[in-house]
Coordinates of C-alpha atoms in Angstrom, one line a residue:
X1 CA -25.9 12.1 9.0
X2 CA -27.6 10.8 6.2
X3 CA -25.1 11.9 3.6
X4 CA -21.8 10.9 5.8
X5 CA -23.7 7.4 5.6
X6 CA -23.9 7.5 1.9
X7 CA -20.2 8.8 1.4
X8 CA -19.0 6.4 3.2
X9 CA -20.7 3.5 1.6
X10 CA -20.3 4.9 -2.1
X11 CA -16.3 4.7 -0.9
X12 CA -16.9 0.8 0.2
X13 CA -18.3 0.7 -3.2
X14 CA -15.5 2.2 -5.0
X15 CA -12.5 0.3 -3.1
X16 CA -14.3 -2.9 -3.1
X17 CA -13.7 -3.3 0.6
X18 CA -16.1 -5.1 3.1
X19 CA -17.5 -4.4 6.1
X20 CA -19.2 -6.6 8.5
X21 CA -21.5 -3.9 9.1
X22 CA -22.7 -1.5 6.5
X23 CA -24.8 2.0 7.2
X24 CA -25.3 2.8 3.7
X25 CA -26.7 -1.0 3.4
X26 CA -28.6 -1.3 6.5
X27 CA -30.1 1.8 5.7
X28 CA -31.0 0.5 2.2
X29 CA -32.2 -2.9 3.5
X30 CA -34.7 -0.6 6.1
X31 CA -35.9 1.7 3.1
X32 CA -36.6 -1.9 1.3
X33 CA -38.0 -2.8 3.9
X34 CA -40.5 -0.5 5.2
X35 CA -41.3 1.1 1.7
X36 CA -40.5 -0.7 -0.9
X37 CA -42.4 -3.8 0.0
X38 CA -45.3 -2.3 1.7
X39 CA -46.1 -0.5 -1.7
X40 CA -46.1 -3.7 -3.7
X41 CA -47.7 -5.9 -1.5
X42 CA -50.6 -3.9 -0.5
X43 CA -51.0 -1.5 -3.3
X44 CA -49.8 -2.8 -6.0
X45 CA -50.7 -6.9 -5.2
X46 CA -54.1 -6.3 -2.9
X47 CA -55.5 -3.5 -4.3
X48 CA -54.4 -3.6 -8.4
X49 CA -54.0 -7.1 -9.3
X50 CA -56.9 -8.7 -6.4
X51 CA -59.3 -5.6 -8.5
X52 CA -58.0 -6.4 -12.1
X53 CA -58.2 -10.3 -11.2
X54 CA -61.9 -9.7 -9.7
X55 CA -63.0 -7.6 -12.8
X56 CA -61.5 -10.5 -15.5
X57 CA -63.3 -12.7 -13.5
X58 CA -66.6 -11.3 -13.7
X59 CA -66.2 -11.7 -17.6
X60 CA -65.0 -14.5 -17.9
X61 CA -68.3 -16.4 -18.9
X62 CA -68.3 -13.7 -22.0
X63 CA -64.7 -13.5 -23.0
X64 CA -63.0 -16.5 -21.6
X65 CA -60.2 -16.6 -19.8
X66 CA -57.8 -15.0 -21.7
X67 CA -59.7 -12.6 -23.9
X68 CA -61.3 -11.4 -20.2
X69 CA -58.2 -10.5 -18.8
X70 CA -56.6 -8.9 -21.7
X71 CA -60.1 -7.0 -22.1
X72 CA -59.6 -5.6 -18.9
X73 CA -55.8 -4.0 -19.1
X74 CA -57.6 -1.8 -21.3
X75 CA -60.5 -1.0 -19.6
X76 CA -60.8 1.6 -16.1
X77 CA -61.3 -0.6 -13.0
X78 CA -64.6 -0.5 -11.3
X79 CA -65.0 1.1 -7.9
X80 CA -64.6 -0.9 -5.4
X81 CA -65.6 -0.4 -1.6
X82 CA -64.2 -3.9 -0.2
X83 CA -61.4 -6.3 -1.4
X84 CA -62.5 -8.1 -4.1
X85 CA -61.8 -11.7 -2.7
X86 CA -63.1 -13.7 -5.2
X87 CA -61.7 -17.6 -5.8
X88 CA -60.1 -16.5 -9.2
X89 CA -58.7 -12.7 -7.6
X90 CA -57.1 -14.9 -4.8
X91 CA -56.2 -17.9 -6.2
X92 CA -54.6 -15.2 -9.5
X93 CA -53.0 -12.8 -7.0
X94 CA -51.3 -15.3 -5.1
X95 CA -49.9 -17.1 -8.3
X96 CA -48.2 -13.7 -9.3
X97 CA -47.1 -12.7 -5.8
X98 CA -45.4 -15.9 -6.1
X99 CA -44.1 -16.2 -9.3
X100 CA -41.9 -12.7 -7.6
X101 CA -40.1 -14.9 -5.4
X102 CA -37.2 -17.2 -5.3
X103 CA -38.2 -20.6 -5.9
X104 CA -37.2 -22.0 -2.1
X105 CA -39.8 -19.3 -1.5
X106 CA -42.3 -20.8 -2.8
X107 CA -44.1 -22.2 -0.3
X108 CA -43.9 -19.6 2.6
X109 CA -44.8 -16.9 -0.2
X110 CA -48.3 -18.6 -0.9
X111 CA -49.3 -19.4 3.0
X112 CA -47.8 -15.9 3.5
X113 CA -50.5 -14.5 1.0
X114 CA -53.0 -16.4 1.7
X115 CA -52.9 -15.9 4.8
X116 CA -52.9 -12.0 5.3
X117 CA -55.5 -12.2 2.8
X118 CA -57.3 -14.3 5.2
X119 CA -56.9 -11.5 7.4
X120 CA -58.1 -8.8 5.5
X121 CA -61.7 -11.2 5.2
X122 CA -61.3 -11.4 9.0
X123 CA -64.4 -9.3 10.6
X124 CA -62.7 -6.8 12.6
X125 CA -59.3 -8.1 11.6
X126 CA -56.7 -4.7 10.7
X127 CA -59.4 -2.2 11.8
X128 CA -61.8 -2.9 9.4
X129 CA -64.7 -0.9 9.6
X130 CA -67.1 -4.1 9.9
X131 CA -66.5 -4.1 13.3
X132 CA -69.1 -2.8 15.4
X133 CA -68.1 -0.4 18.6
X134 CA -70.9 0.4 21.1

């Protein structure tokens, strides 16, 4: 099934012709979709940048700004048992998840962030393991 699909769109391809409906690009938009932006929002965003953000932070007083954050590429990220939602991780992570949109985007992408990031602090939000089950 999966291969018809991909024939037939690599011949819409090839002949230029349009479709109203695509497989091959539905199925693309879905892998997009479910994958693709589920990876670099909550691995790559939450978990990598939030951490690398949180650890510059904490060094900032010693480094600065800069010199902290560079310092820090280079250095193995401290274990970390919660999301590190400190003012500089948030307010860093958000700027970059941003920056990866279009610029109409803008907006929506920062309450979007902020917002799931609101409910990751949530107690009990997204089956956090802060709340308490008699």
């Amino acid at each position: 099934m999966l291969s018809a699909v991909m024939v037939q769109g690599l011949k819409l391809l090839a002949t230029g012709a349009q479709e109203s409906f695509s497989s091959l690009y539905f199925c693309l938009r879905l892998v997009n979709l479910v994958i693709l932006v589920a990876i670099l929002e909550e691995l790559f965003m939450r978990v990598y940048v939030m951490g690398w953000l949180h650890q510059a932070g904490l060094q900032r007083g010693e480094k600065g700004l800069v010199g902290s954050i560079l310092d820090t590429l280079e250095q193995r990220p401290a274990a970390l048992k919660a999301l590190p939602l400190s003012t500089f991780a948030v307010v860093g992570a958000t700027l970059i998840f941003t920056a990866g949109h279009q610029t109409y985007e803008y907006l929506s992408a920062v309450l979007y962030f902020l917002f799931t990031t609101w409910l990751y602090k949530k107690p009990g939000a997204c089956g956090s393991a802060s709340s308490s089950t008699a």
